[in-house]
Amino acid sequence: MIANTKIGKDGAQAKLVLDNVHKSFGQHHVLDGIDLSVPKGKSLVVIGGSGSGKSVMLKCALGLMQPDSGHVRVDGVDTTEYDTEQRNELMKKFGMLFQGGALFDSLPIWENVAFGLLQNTDISKKDARDVAIDKLRAVGLGSKIADQFPAELSGGMQKRVSLARAIASDPEIIFFDEPTTGLDPIMADVINDLIIKCREDLGATTLSITHDMASARKIADNIAMLYRGKIIWHGKAGEIENSNNNYVDQFVHGRADGPIKMDVA
Amino acid sequence: MNDTNVRQRKTAYNPIGFVLMQVLNACTKVGQMILGFFAGVGKLSLFTARGIKSCFTPPFYARHIGRQLVDIGYYSLPVVGLTALFTGMVLALQSYTGFARFNAESAIANVVVLSITRELAPVLAGLMVAGRIGASIAAEIATMRVTEQIDALVTLSTNPFKYLIAPRLIAGTLMLPVLVLIADIIGVMGGYAVSVYSLGFLPESYLRQTWDFLQFIDVFSGLVKAAVFGFIVTLMGCYYGYYSGRGAQGVGSATINAVVSSSILILVFNYVLTQVFFS
Ligand SMILES: Nc1ncnc2c1ncn2[C@@H]1O[C@H](COP(=O)(O)OP(=O)(O)OP(=O)(O)O)[C@@H](O)[C@H]1O
Ligand SMILES: [Mg+2]
């Protein structure tokens, strides 16, 4: 069942590759040999149960966490051992939406969104603010919140601000950690459209994590499933209904009984 | 956890084995503690080196440094000033009780000014700032760690050492000497007030005694101490905040650890620096 876990052997085309990545916390082996590859300009969605290590996988790909072993390659270059300076440079290619938003609560909304621009380019404050307001509009937020602080917004609004920040500097690779969690179904679909638009307009490569199958079906070119620290299935988005994999079936149809056992008392 | 319980229950039937097991367990614990201690020292040294380096390499975040200067300097003034005032006053009162027995009241001015400038102003200001600033730095940075704001900084190509830590280290090291200089003056004035208005000293002679005995090194050593304490307080706040554990509990213990360790380090370094200056 756990066979052929490499997605797309076309290494030259791959924008982002995770090669046999392991990560443990003490005795807890969270990632147990992850192999993934995201082709340039494509969207890969990783699904998997809560606590299966999806966020840890993203952080290893970004370099926020150092994998215990294995390699991460961006544009074919091994970035696993990058130092702080190199990492800073590399991050200019990346955008990341954190699961919890991770907005800077000491800065107003517009400075949050324009943070990367203000730090890394010579853009004037006024222009940066205009860009920020544009991006806020793209995620369905009005300009009147621009001068408010993150704590004054609802959870869903914070998530959208965070999304605006992730795409503000038009990155080449965007990571989305549960972009639609905590949003109403209509707003979730707006966000799905936005993610698709990022890919189509900017040519961005995206790696997303979600529990939301509707979102996964909509935004994914490819889908992979993470279970017990390994990628147990991958395929084209259209194949997920006929995966012939009991684990994937159970997850896709949200059934409590099946091969995946939740650790509940 | 469960494993060791099972193992202990099995060996409990064999008294010698049981005792041996307990001894071995104790040894393991001690060994782990010692290893943990040295690992911690290494981690702190690396952190310190990175922190100092980032104070001297661009980019410099002037706005953040400015804000920290105000936070640490200006807003600590009331606390530090009050501490110095009452310390100076009580010093005059106490030394009067002592020196009156030897008819040596004239020494009070010296005692007050020397104790304040050399020891009490830097140490007490350091401890007050450890409680006020050390705790708030630790809590703020730990919260940023827990809510992934530090990770977010990194993904936005911003080095958290330069953005968060260097401004605080710089502000702490620069502002504490300023605070202590002000505390020196306020403390001496406190002693003066009590001596003149309640113990019946002549204003001119008290001031002359204060001034005549005071040497440059007394004030200077106090200011050097202050700079070191300012560095220690901000460093410990940043360190425990940066490596905070997860959740609200992580923030809480980061704060406690920052305050306790900086207070102890202040007392230790106070002794070391006194030794360096005056022996
Ligand atoms: N910094 C850390 N220290 C220790 N353990 C961690 C750390 N980060 C994650 N873990 C552990 O790794 C496991 C996977 O966590 P992760 O956040 O990746 O889950 P997830 O798949 O994103 O789940 P969810 O869908 O609920 O967000 C969890 O058991 C978690 O306790
Ligand atoms: Mg997660």
GROMACS .gro file of C-alpha atoms and ligand atoms in nm, chain A residues 25 28 30 48-57 65 99 177-178 211, chain B residues 246, ligand 1:
model
   50
   25PHE     CA    1   1.062   1.558   1.898
   28HIS     CA    2   0.801   1.120   1.900
   30VAL     CA    3   0.660   1.308   1.359
   48GLY     CA    4  -0.395   1.428   0.673
   49GLY     CA    5  -0.542   1.395   1.019
   50SER     CA    6  -0.495   1.640   1.299
   51GLY     CA    7  -0.155   1.597   1.460
   52SER     CA    8  -0.020   1.394   1.169
   53GLY     CA    9   0.267   1.641   1.123
   54LYS     CA   10   0.148   1.856   0.836
   55SER     CA   11   0.254   2.184   0.995
   56VAL     CA   12   0.588   2.036   1.095
   57MET     CA   13   0.638   1.925   0.734
   65MET     CA   14   1.275   2.373   1.155
   99GLN     CA   15  -0.214   2.812   1.069
  177ASP     CA   16  -0.135   2.606   0.632
  178GLU     CA   17  -0.510   2.548   0.644
  211HIS     CA   18  -0.870   1.924   0.617
  511ARG     CA   19   0.474   2.612   2.406
  545LIG     N1   20   0.786   2.244   1.850
  545LIG     C1   21   0.738   2.123   1.882
  545LIG     N2   22   0.785   2.058   1.990
  545LIG     C2   23   0.737   1.937   2.022
  545LIG     N3   24   0.642   1.871   1.955
  545LIG     C3   25   0.591   1.930   1.846
  545LIG     C4   26   0.635   2.061   1.804
  545LIG     N4   27   0.567   2.095   1.694
  545LIG     C5   28   0.484   1.993   1.669
  545LIG     N5   29   0.497   1.894   1.758
  545LIG     C6   30   0.424   1.767   1.759
  545LIG     O1   31   0.423   1.716   1.629
  545LIG     C7   32   0.299   1.658   1.599
  545LIG     C8   33   0.248   1.711   1.467
  545LIG     O2   34   0.218   1.850   1.483
  545LIG     P1   35   0.162   1.937   1.365
  545LIG     O3   36   0.141   2.074   1.420
  545LIG     O4   37   0.251   1.924   1.248
  545LIG     O5   38   0.023   1.870   1.333
  545LIG     P2   39  -0.074   1.900   1.213
  545LIG     O6   40  -0.072   1.783   1.123
  545LIG     O7   41  -0.043   2.032   1.156
  545LIG     O8   42  -0.214   1.904   1.288
  545LIG     P3   43  -0.333   2.007   1.272
  545LIG     O9   44  -0.411   1.963   1.155
  545LIG    O10   45  -0.411   1.987   1.398
  545LIG    O11   46  -0.274   2.142   1.260
  545LIG     C9   47   0.208   1.685   1.716
  545LIG    O12   48   0.195   1.567   1.788
  545LIG    C10   49   0.280   1.788   1.796
  545LIG    O13   50   0.260   1.763   1.933
   0.00000   0.00000   0.00000
